[in-house]
Coordinates of C-alpha atoms in Angstrom, one line a residue:
M951 CA 42.3 -26.7 -3.6
L952 CA 40.8 -23.2 -3.1
A953 CA 38.3 -21.5 -5.5
R954 CA 36.4 -18.3 -5.5
V955 CA 33.2 -17.5 -7.3
W956 CA 31.3 -14.1 -7.3
S957 CA 27.6 -13.8 -6.4
A958 CA 25.4 -11.1 -5.0
S959 CA 22.9 -10.5 -2.2
V960 CA 20.1 -7.9 -2.3
V961 CA 19.8 -5.5 0.6
G962 CA 16.7 -3.3 0.3
I963 CA 16.5 -2.7 -3.5
H964 CA 20.3 -2.7 -4.0
A965 CA 22.7 -5.6 -4.4
V966 CA 26.0 -6.3 -2.6
Q967 CA 28.7 -8.4 -4.1
I968 CA 29.3 -11.6 -2.3
G969 CA 32.4 -13.8 -2.5
V970 CA 31.8 -17.5 -2.4
E971 CA 35.1 -19.2 -1.3
V972 CA 35.2 -23.0 -1.5
D973 CA 38.1 -25.0 0.0
V974 CA 38.2 -28.8 -0.7
S975 CA 40.7 -30.5 1.6
G976 CA 41.5 -33.8 3.2
G977 CA 39.4 -35.1 6.1
L978 CA 36.1 -36.8 6.7
P979 CA 33.4 -36.0 4.1
K980 CA 31.6 -33.0 5.4
T981 CA 30.2 -29.7 3.9
I982 CA 30.4 -26.7 6.2
L983 CA 28.9 -23.3 5.3
V984 CA 30.0 -20.2 7.2
G985 CA 29.3 -16.4 6.7
L986 CA 25.9 -16.0 8.3
P987 CA 23.9 -18.2 6.0
D988 CA 20.1 -18.5 6.7
A989 CA 18.2 -21.7 6.7
A990 CA 17.6 -21.6 2.9
V991 CA 21.4 -21.3 2.3
Q992 CA 22.2 -24.0 4.8
E993 CA 19.8 -26.3 2.9
S994 CA 21.7 -25.7 -0.3
R995 CA 24.2 -28.4 0.8
E996 CA 21.7 -31.1 0.0
R997 CA 20.4 -29.5 -3.2
V998 CA 24.0 -29.0 -4.5
N999 CA 25.0 -32.5 -3.6
A1000 CA 22.1 -34.0 -5.6
A1001 CA 22.3 -31.6 -8.5
L1002 CA 26.0 -32.3 -9.1
K1003 CA 25.5 -36.0 -9.0
N1004 CA 22.5 -35.9 -11.3
S1005 CA 24.3 -33.6 -13.7
G1006 CA 27.1 -36.1 -14.2
F1007 CA 29.7 -34.6 -11.9
A1008 CA 31.4 -36.1 -8.9
F1009 CA 30.7 -34.7 -5.5
P1010 CA 34.0 -34.6 -3.6
M1011 CA 34.0 -37.1 -0.7
R1012 CA 36.2 -34.8 1.3
K1013 CA 36.0 -31.9 3.7
I1014 CA 34.3 -28.9 1.9
L1015 CA 34.4 -25.5 3.5
V1016 CA 32.2 -22.8 2.0
N1017 CA 32.8 -19.2 3.2
L1018 CA 30.4 -16.4 2.1
T1019 CA 32.0 -13.0 2.4
P1020 CA 31.6 -10.4 3.8
A1021 CA 31.0 -12.5 6.9
D1022 CA 29.0 -9.8 8.8
L1023 CA 26.2 -9.6 6.2
R1024 CA 23.4 -12.2 6.5
K1025 CA 22.9 -14.3 3.4
E1026 CA 19.4 -15.5 2.5
G1027 CA 17.6 -17.4 -0.1
P1028 CA 18.4 -20.2 -2.6
S1029 CA 20.2 -18.0 -5.1
F1030 CA 23.6 -19.1 -3.8
D1031 CA 23.0 -22.7 -5.0
L1032 CA 24.7 -22.0 -8.4
P1033 CA 27.8 -20.2 -7.1
I1034 CA 28.4 -22.8 -4.4
S1035 CA 28.1 -25.5 -7.1
M1036 CA 30.5 -23.7 -9.4
G1037 CA 32.9 -23.2 -6.5
I1038 CA 32.9 -26.9 -5.6
L1039 CA 33.4 -27.9 -9.3
A1040 CA 36.3 -25.4 -9.6
A1041 CA 38.0 -26.4 -6.3
S1042 CA 37.7 -30.1 -7.3
E1043 CA 39.2 -29.3 -10.8
Q1044 CA 36.2 -30.5 -12.8
I1045 CA 35.7 -27.3 -14.8
N1046 CA 37.8 -24.6 -16.4
T1047 CA 38.2 -21.7 -13.9
Q1048 CA 39.5 -19.0 -16.3
L1049 CA 36.1 -17.2 -16.6
L1050 CA 34.9 -17.5 -13.0
G1051 CA 36.3 -14.1 -11.8
D1052 CA 34.6 -12.2 -14.7
F1053 CA 30.9 -13.1 -13.9
I1054 CA 28.4 -13.0 -11.1
F1055 CA 26.7 -16.3 -10.6
I1056 CA 23.2 -16.5 -9.2
G1057 CA 20.5 -19.1 -9.4
E1058 CA 18.6 -21.9 -7.5
L1059 CA 19.2 -25.5 -8.3
S1060 CA 16.7 -28.4 -8.6
L1061 CA 17.8 -31.9 -7.6
D1062 CA 18.1 -32.8 -11.3
G1063 CA 20.5 -30.0 -12.0
S1064 CA 18.1 -27.7 -13.7
L1065 CA 18.0 -24.0 -12.8
R1066 CA 15.1 -22.2 -11.3
P1067 CA 14.4 -18.4 -11.4
V1068 CA 15.2 -16.3 -8.4
A1069 CA 14.1 -12.9 -7.1
G1070 CA 16.2 -9.7 -7.2
V1071 CA 18.1 -10.3 -10.5
L1072 CA 17.6 -6.7 -11.8
P1073 CA 19.4 -5.0 -8.8
V1074 CA 22.2 -7.6 -9.1
A1075 CA 22.7 -6.7 -12.8
A1076 CA 22.8 -3.0 -12.0
A1077 CA 25.4 -3.7 -9.3
A1078 CA 27.4 -5.9 -11.6
K1079 CA 27.7 -3.0 -14.1
Q1080 CA 28.8 -0.6 -11.4
L1081 CA 31.5 -3.1 -10.2
G1082 CA 32.8 -3.5 -13.7
M1083 CA 32.0 -7.2 -14.0
R1084 CA 31.8 -8.7 -17.5
G1085 CA 28.3 -10.0 -16.9
L1086 CA 25.9 -12.5 -15.2
I1087 CA 25.4 -16.2 -15.5
L1088 CA 21.9 -17.2 -14.3
P1089 CA 18.7 -19.2 -15.0
A1090 CA 17.3 -18.8 -18.5
D1091 CA 14.0 -17.5 -17.1
N1092 CA 15.8 -14.5 -15.5
A1093 CA 17.9 -13.7 -18.5
Q1094 CA 15.6 -11.1 -20.1
E1095 CA 15.1 -9.3 -16.8
A1096 CA 18.9 -8.9 -16.4
A1097 CA 19.4 -7.9 -20.0
V1098 CA 17.6 -4.7 -19.3
V1099 CA 20.9 -3.4 -18.0
E1100 CA 23.0 -2.5 -21.0
G1101 CA 26.8 -3.1 -21.2
L1102 CA 26.7 -6.6 -19.7
D1103 CA 27.1 -10.1 -21.2
I1104 CA 24.1 -12.0 -19.9
Y1105 CA 24.1 -15.8 -20.3
G1106 CA 21.0 -17.7 -19.3
F1107 CA 21.1 -21.5 -18.9
K1108 CA 18.6 -24.2 -18.0
Y1109 CA 20.9 -26.8 -16.6
L1110 CA 24.1 -26.8 -14.6
S1111 CA 25.8 -29.0 -17.1
E1112 CA 25.4 -26.3 -19.7
I1113 CA 27.2 -23.8 -17.5
A1114 CA 30.1 -26.2 -17.2
A1115 CA 30.2 -26.5 -21.0
F1116 CA 30.2 -22.7 -21.3
C1117 CA 33.3 -22.5 -19.0
D1118 CA 35.1 -24.9 -21.2
R1119 CA 34.1 -23.4 -24.6
P1120 CA 32.6 -19.9 -24.1
Q1121 CA 32.9 -19.2 -27.8
D1122 CA 30.1 -21.6 -28.5
H1123 CA 27.6 -19.5 -26.6
Q1124 CA 26.0 -16.1 -27.4
P1125 CA 24.8 -13.7 -24.7
V1126 CA 21.1 -13.0 -24.4
T1127 CA 19.8 -9.8 -26.1
L1128 CA 16.9 -7.9 -24.8
N1129 CA 13.6 -8.4 -26.6
R1130 CA 12.7 -4.7 -27.2
D1131 CA 9.3 -5.5 -28.8
V1132 CA 7.8 -5.4 -25.3
F1133 CA 8.5 -1.7 -25.2
K1134 CA 6.3 -1.1 -28.3
T1135 CA 3.1 -2.3 -26.7
E1136 CA 0.7 0.2 -25.2
P1137 CA 1.0 0.3 -21.4
W1138 CA -2.7 1.2 -21.1
L1139 CA -4.1 -2.0 -22.8
G1140 CA -6.5 -3.8 -20.6
I1141 CA -7.2 -0.8 -18.3
P1142 CA -10.9 0.2 -18.1
D1143 CA -11.8 3.3 -20.0
L1144 CA -13.3 6.5 -18.5
K1145 CA -15.9 6.6 -21.4
D1146 CA -17.8 3.8 -19.6
V1147 CA -18.5 6.1 -16.6
K1148 CA -21.9 7.8 -16.9
G1149 CA -22.4 11.1 -15.1
Q1150 CA -20.1 11.8 -12.1
A1151 CA -18.7 15.0 -13.7
Q1152 CA -17.1 16.2 -10.5
A1153 CA -15.5 12.8 -9.7
R1154 CA -14.1 12.6 -13.2
R1155 CA -12.7 16.1 -12.9
A1156 CA -11.1 15.1 -9.6
L1157 CA -9.5 12.1 -11.3
E1158 CA -8.0 14.3 -14.0
I1159 CA -6.6 16.7 -11.4
A1160 CA -5.2 13.8 -9.4
A1161 CA -3.5 12.4 -12.4
A1162 CA -2.1 15.7 -13.6
G1163 CA -0.6 16.7 -10.2
G1164 CA 0.0 13.4 -8.5
H1165 CA -2.6 14.4 -5.8
N1166 CA -4.0 12.0 -3.2
L1167 CA -7.8 11.5 -3.6
I1168 CA -10.7 10.1 -1.6
F1169 CA -14.1 9.3 -2.8
V1170 CA -17.0 9.4 -0.3
G1171 CA -20.4 8.1 -1.2
P1172 CA -23.1 5.5 -0.7
P1173 CA -22.7 1.9 -1.9
G1174 CA -23.2 1.5 -5.6
S1175 CA -22.2 5.1 -6.5
G1176 CA -19.2 4.0 -8.6
K1177 CA -16.3 4.9 -6.3
T1178 CA -14.3 1.7 -7.0
M1179 CA -15.2 1.8 -10.7
L1180 CA -13.8 5.4 -10.9
A1181 CA -10.6 4.6 -9.0
R1182 CA -9.7 1.6 -11.3
R1183 CA -9.8 3.9 -14.3
L1184 CA -7.2 6.3 -13.0
P1185 CA -4.1 4.3 -14.4
G1186 CA -5.6 4.8 -17.9
I1187 CA -5.2 8.6 -17.8
L1188 CA -1.7 8.6 -16.2
P1189 CA 1.4 9.2 -18.5
A1190 CA 3.4 6.1 -19.4
L1191 CA 6.4 5.3 -17.3
T1192 CA 9.7 6.8 -18.5
F1193 CA 12.6 4.4 -18.8
S1194 CA 14.2 5.5 -15.6
E1195 CA 10.9 5.2 -13.7
A1196 CA 10.3 1.8 -15.2
L1197 CA 13.7 0.7 -14.0
E1198 CA 13.0 1.9 -10.5
V1199 CA 9.6 0.1 -10.4
S1200 CA 11.1 -3.0 -11.9
Q1201 CA 13.9 -3.2 -9.3
I1202 CA 11.3 -3.1 -6.5
H1203 CA 9.2 -5.8 -8.2
S1204 CA 12.3 -7.9 -8.8
V1205 CA 13.3 -7.8 -5.2
A1206 CA 9.7 -8.8 -4.3
G1207 CA 9.9 -11.8 -6.7
L1208 CA 7.2 -10.5 -9.0
L1209 CA 9.4 -10.5 -12.1
K1210 CA 10.5 -14.1 -12.0
N1211 CA 7.9 -15.2 -14.6
R1212 CA 7.5 -11.9 -16.4
G1213 CA 10.9 -11.1 -17.9
T1214 CA 11.7 -7.5 -18.6
L1215 CA 10.7 -4.1 -17.3
V1216 CA 7.4 -3.2 -15.8
R1217 CA 5.7 -1.1 -18.4
E1218 CA 2.4 -0.1 -16.8
R1219 CA 2.1 2.0 -13.7
P1220 CA 1.5 -0.2 -10.6
F1221 CA -2.0 -0.4 -9.2
R1222 CA -2.0 -2.0 -5.8
S1223 CA -5.2 -2.7 -3.9
P1224 CA -4.6 -4.4 -0.5
H1225 CA -7.6 -5.8 1.4
H1226 CA -8.7 -3.9 4.5
S1227 CA -7.5 -6.7 6.7
A1228 CA -3.9 -5.9 5.7
S1229 CA -1.4 -5.5 8.5
G1230 CA 1.0 -2.6 9.0
P1231 CA 4.1 -4.5 7.9
S1232 CA 2.3 -5.8 4.8
L1233 CA 1.7 -2.2 3.8
V1234 CA 5.1 -0.6 4.6
G1235 CA 7.2 -3.7 4.3
G1236 CA 9.2 -5.7 6.9
G1237 CA 10.4 -9.1 7.9
S1238 CA 13.6 -10.2 9.6
I1239 CA 15.2 -9.5 6.2
P1240 CA 13.2 -6.4 5.1
K1241 CA 11.2 -6.7 1.9
P1242 CA 9.0 -4.1 0.2
G1243 CA 5.4 -3.7 1.2
E1244 CA 2.4 -2.6 -0.8
I1245 CA 3.3 1.1 -0.7
S1246 CA 6.7 0.4 -2.2
L1247 CA 5.2 -1.9 -4.8
A1248 CA 2.9 1.1 -5.7
H1249 CA 5.9 3.3 -6.3
R1250 CA 5.3 5.6 -9.3
G1251 CA 1.7 4.3 -9.4
I1252 CA -1.5 4.0 -7.4
L1253 CA -2.2 2.6 -3.9
F1254 CA -6.0 2.1 -3.8
L1255 CA -7.5 1.6 -0.4
D1256 CA -11.1 0.5 -0.8
E1257 CA -13.4 0.9 2.2
L1258 CA -10.8 3.1 4.0
T1259 CA -12.6 3.2 7.3
E1260 CA -12.5 -0.6 7.5
F1261 CA -8.7 -0.5 7.9
K1262 CA -7.4 -0.5 11.4
R1263 CA -6.6 3.0 12.5
N1264 CA -3.0 2.1 13.6
V1265 CA -2.4 0.6 10.1
L1266 CA -3.5 3.8 8.4
E1267 CA -1.2 5.8 10.6
F1268 CA 1.7 4.0 9.0
L1269 CA 0.9 5.9 5.8
R1270 CA 1.5 9.3 7.2
Q1271 CA 5.3 9.4 6.9
P1272 CA 5.6 7.8 3.4
L1273 CA 2.9 10.2 2.1
E1274 CA 5.0 13.1 3.3
D1275 CA 8.6 11.8 2.6
G1276 CA 8.1 9.5 -0.4
Q1277 CA 10.1 6.7 1.1
V1278 CA 10.0 4.1 3.9
T1279 CA 12.8 3.4 6.3
I1280 CA 12.8 0.0 8.0
T1281 CA 15.2 -0.6 10.8
R1282 CA 16.3 -3.9 12.2
T1283 CA 19.0 -4.9 14.6
R1284 CA 21.5 -5.8 12.0
Q1285 CA 20.6 -3.3 9.2
S1286 CA 18.4 -0.4 8.1
V1287 CA 17.0 -0.3 4.6
E1288 CA 15.1 2.3 2.6
F1289 CA 12.4 1.6 0.1
P1290 CA 11.1 4.3 -2.3
A1291 CA 7.4 5.0 -1.9
Q1292 CA 6.3 7.8 -4.2
F1293 CA 2.7 6.8 -4.9
T1294 CA -0.7 8.4 -5.3
L1295 CA -3.1 7.4 -2.7
I1296 CA -6.7 6.8 -3.9
A1297 CA -9.2 5.8 -1.2
S1298 CA -12.9 5.3 -1.0
T1299 CA -15.3 5.0 1.9
N1300 CA -19.0 5.3 2.8
P1301 CA -20.1 8.5 4.5
C1302 CA -21.4 6.7 7.6
P1303 CA -21.8 3.1 9.0
C1304 CA -25.0 2.4 7.1
G1305 CA -23.6 4.1 4.0
Y1306 CA -26.5 6.4 3.1
Y1307 CA -25.8 9.7 4.9
G1308 CA -26.6 12.5 2.5
D1309 CA -28.1 10.1 -0.1
T1310 CA -31.1 11.4 -2.0
I1311 CA -32.6 7.9 -2.5
Q1312 CA -32.3 6.0 0.7
A1313 CA -32.5 7.5 4.2
C1314 CA -29.6 7.2 6.7
T1315 CA -30.3 5.3 9.9
C1316 CA -27.2 6.5 11.7
G1317 CA -27.2 9.0 14.6
P1318 CA -24.7 11.9 15.0
I1319 CA -22.6 10.0 17.5
Q1320 CA -22.3 6.9 15.3
R1321 CA -21.2 9.1 12.4
E1322 CA -18.7 10.9 14.6
R1323 CA -17.2 7.6 15.8
Y1324 CA -17.1 6.4 12.2
W1325 CA -15.1 9.3 11.0
A1326 CA -12.9 9.2 14.1
K1327 CA -11.2 6.2 12.5
L1328 CA -9.5 8.6 10.2
S1329 CA -7.1 11.0 12.0
G1330 CA -7.0 14.7 11.1
P1331 CA -3.3 14.5 10.1
L1332 CA -4.1 11.7 7.6
M1333 CA -7.0 13.5 6.0
D1334 CA -4.8 16.6 5.8
R1335 CA -2.5 14.7 3.5
I1336 CA -5.4 13.8 1.1
D1337 CA -5.6 16.7 -1.4
L1338 CA -8.9 15.9 -3.0
Q1339 CA -11.9 14.9 -1.0
V1340 CA -14.9 14.3 -3.3
A1341 CA -18.5 13.3 -2.6
V1342 CA -19.9 10.8 -5.1
N1343 CA -23.6 10.5 -5.3
R1344 CA -25.6 7.7 -6.8
L1345 CA -26.9 8.2 -10.4
K1346 CA -30.5 9.0 -11.0
P1347 CA -32.5 6.4 -13.0
D1348 CA -32.5 8.5 -16.2
E1349 CA -28.7 8.9 -15.9
M1350 CA -28.2 5.2 -15.5
M1351 CA -30.5 4.4 -18.5
G1352 CA -28.9 7.0 -20.7
Q1353 CA -26.9 5.9 -23.8
A1354 CA -24.5 8.9 -23.9
Q1355 CA -20.8 8.0 -23.1
G1356 CA -18.4 10.2 -21.2
E1357 CA -15.1 11.5 -22.5
G1358 CA -12.6 8.7 -23.1
S1359 CA -9.4 8.1 -21.2
A1360 CA -7.1 8.9 -24.2
S1361 CA -8.3 12.5 -24.6
V1362 CA -8.1 13.1 -20.8
R1363 CA -4.6 11.6 -20.8
D1364 CA -3.5 14.1 -23.4
R1365 CA -4.4 17.0 -21.1
V1366 CA -2.8 15.3 -18.2
Q1367 CA 0.4 14.8 -20.1
R1368 CA 0.5 18.5 -21.2
A1369 CA 0.0 19.6 -17.6
R1370 CA 2.7 17.2 -16.4
Q1371 CA 5.1 18.5 -19.0
I1372 CA 4.4 22.1 -17.8
A1373 CA 5.3 21.0 -14.2
S1374 CA 8.3 19.0 -15.5
D1375 CA 9.7 22.1 -17.2
R1376 CA 9.0 24.2 -14.1
F1377 CA 11.1 21.8 -11.9
A1378 CA 13.7 20.9 -14.5
A1379 CA 16.5 21.8 -12.1
E1380 CA 15.0 19.6 -9.4
P1381 CA 14.5 16.1 -10.6
Q1382 CA 13.3 14.9 -7.2
I1383 CA 10.0 16.9 -7.9
Q1384 CA 8.0 14.6 -10.1
A1385 CA 4.6 16.5 -9.9
N1386 CA 3.0 19.4 -8.2
A1387 CA 2.0 17.3 -5.2
D1388 CA 5.7 16.9 -4.4
M1389 CA 6.2 20.7 -3.9
Q1390 CA 7.7 21.9 -0.6
S1391 CA 7.0 25.2 1.2
R1392 CA 9.8 27.0 -0.7
H1393 CA 8.2 25.9 -4.0
L1394 CA 4.8 27.2 -2.9
R1395 CA 6.3 30.7 -2.4
D1396 CA 7.9 30.7 -5.8
H1397 CA 5.2 29.0 -8.0
C1398 CA 1.9 29.6 -6.1
A1399 CA 1.9 33.3 -5.6
L1400 CA -1.6 34.8 -5.1
D1401 CA -3.1 38.1 -5.9
D1402 CA -5.3 39.9 -3.3
A1403 CA -8.6 38.4 -4.5
C1404 CA -7.2 34.8 -4.3
R1405 CA -5.6 35.5 -0.9
T1406 CA -8.9 36.9 0.5
L1407 CA -10.9 33.9 -0.8
L1408 CA -8.4 31.4 0.7
E1409 CA -8.3 33.2 4.1
T1410 CA -12.1 33.1 4.2
A1411 CA -12.1 29.3 3.5
I1412 CA -9.5 28.6 6.2
R1413 CA -11.6 30.4 8.8
K1414 CA -15.0 28.9 7.8
L1415 CA -13.7 25.3 7.3
G1416 CA -11.1 25.3 10.2
L1417 CA -8.4 24.1 7.9
S1418 CA -4.9 23.4 9.0
A1419 CA -1.7 24.9 7.6
R1420 CA -1.1 21.6 5.8
A1421 CA -4.5 21.6 4.3
M1422 CA -3.9 25.2 3.0
D1423 CA -0.7 24.0 1.3
R1424 CA -2.7 21.2 -0.3
I1425 CA -5.2 23.7 -1.7
L1426 CA -2.4 25.7 -3.2
K1427 CA -0.9 22.6 -4.9
V1428 CA -4.2 21.6 -6.3
A1429 CA -4.8 25.1 -7.6
R1430 CA -1.4 25.1 -9.3
T1431 CA -2.4 21.8 -11.0
I1432 CA -5.8 23.2 -12.1
A1433 CA -3.9 26.3 -13.6
D1434 CA -1.5 23.9 -15.4
L1435 CA -4.5 22.0 -16.9
E1436 CA -5.6 25.4 -18.4
S1437 CA -2.0 26.4 -19.3
A1438 CA -2.3 29.4 -17.1
A1439 CA 0.9 31.1 -15.9
T1440 CA -0.5 32.2 -12.6
I1441 CA -3.1 30.9 -10.1
Q1442 CA -6.4 32.7 -10.5
T1443 CA -9.5 33.0 -8.4
P1444 CA -11.5 30.2 -10.2
H1445 CA -8.5 27.9 -9.6
I1446 CA -8.5 28.6 -5.9
A1447 CA -12.3 28.3 -5.7
E1448 CA -12.3 24.9 -7.4
A1449 CA -9.4 23.7 -5.1
I1450 CA -11.3 24.8 -2.0
Q1451 CA -14.4 22.8 -2.9
Y1452 CA -12.3 19.6 -2.7
R1453 CA -11.8 20.2 1.1
T1454 CA -15.4 20.3 2.1
I1455 CA -15.5 16.7 3.4
D1456 CA -13.2 17.9 6.2
R1457 CA -16.3 19.0 7.9
M1458 CA -17.8 15.5 8.0
Q1459 CA -15.2 14.2 10.4

C-alpha cells in the first residue's frame, strides 16, 4: 500500500515542503530511502524500526520504499524520523490516514518512541501557513515555538503512540496555545546598566549615538580602560525588538538550533561575541548545508569583536560586504542561500602591541614601525565602515574612587527611542531603512543637506584627515543622528563638528 505524509526541510532561513512517500510491498524485508537523504536521514531507518516496535506497533517485514520529494533537494537531519514513521504506519494500515494530508509532521525519534526537539521549527510553521496547511504535529518541546505563527493548529506530543491516538480520535486533543506572558517581561532584564560606568563621558556619548543611529563603533584604549564593560552595556539602551523583528531573529536562531530548549520568540536583541580565534565560515556561516554564522545570529542586534586586531586579517575582510549590504550570500554547488545580517558592529582594541600608546599613566614601549604593523592588520576599507572611532583613556585614581554614578540606561534609552522614532517617521515609505546608518547616497542628498558653514568645516576635515568618500558619508550619517537626538530638523555646525571628532583615530593607522 502507498501512503504520503507531508514534512518540511529548511533551506537558509526558509522552509520547503517535502513529501514523504512510503510504499510497502511484497519482497524480502528491506527499507530503502531515496531522494538525496544525508547520513542522518539514512540512519532514521534504524531509529524508526526500534521506535515503532517499542511503541507497540508492528514493523512490516516486507520491502519498504521511502521516497523524499522533490528528489533534487538534499534532505538533512533527524527531523524526518516522525513523517517516515507515520508513513510506514499508514502504508501498513495501522493508523487512521484521514488527517495525514492536513498537517506537516516534523520530529526526531528516540528508540523508545519518544520525540526529541529539532531545529528550524519556526520557519516550517511560517511555510505551513503560506501553504494553507491546517497545522503542525511535532515534539512537545517545539510546540510553543511553532505556536508563534497564528492561524495554525499546533499539536505537540511526547510519544509516537500519542500521535497515533490523535489520528484515531482527534477530538480528544486540543491544539497548543501560545504563552503570551513571555511578551510581558522586560527584554532588558539582566543587562548591565550604564549607571555603573564611572567617567568616560565621550565613550558613553558614542554609545548613545551608536544606539540611536545603528552606527558601527570601535573603542581604542589601553588595557583596563573599560572598553569591554562599555560595549556590554549597549544592548541595555537599544529599543526593544518589534514583533516583526523578533520573528526575523527567532527564525535565524531556530535554524541554528538555539530555540529548541527556549520555546517562543527571542525577546532581547542579540549580543554575539565570538572569540578572536574564530574562522571566516564561523562568522559568515557555511557548511555543506549552509547554516547561519555569528553575523547572522547578531541580526537586529550587536556583534562585539573584542581585541579586534587579534582576529586574522582575512577573517575581518569577510565583514566588509555584510556591513555594506546587510546580508550574506553563501553559494554552494547545489544551492545558494541568503542570510540576513543587519547588525551593529562594536569592536575594541589596544592602540599598539604593548597597549599603552598615548596612555598618561604607563609609557609605551613600541616603536613607530611596530605600531604601523599593528594597525596594518585593519584595512582602510574596513575602518571606513566603522562610523564612530573613540579613544578610551584609563580613569584617574580620584575618578575610580568617586561615589557618583553616571546616568542610567533607562533615561538614555528614552532619548534613543525618540531619535529612532524620528528616523522611522522620516523613512516611513522605505521599510528597508531601519536607522540612519542604513541610508544610501540618495538619502544623504535628501536628509543631510548642509549650509555653507557646515560644508566648509567638513571640507577642511577631509583635507586634513585624508578621509575617503565613504568616511565622509559616515560623518554625515552620524551628524544626522546627533541632530535627531536633539530633535533638530537640519544638521548644524556643532553636529558636524562632533561627528568629525569620531574619525580622528583614522590617523593612527
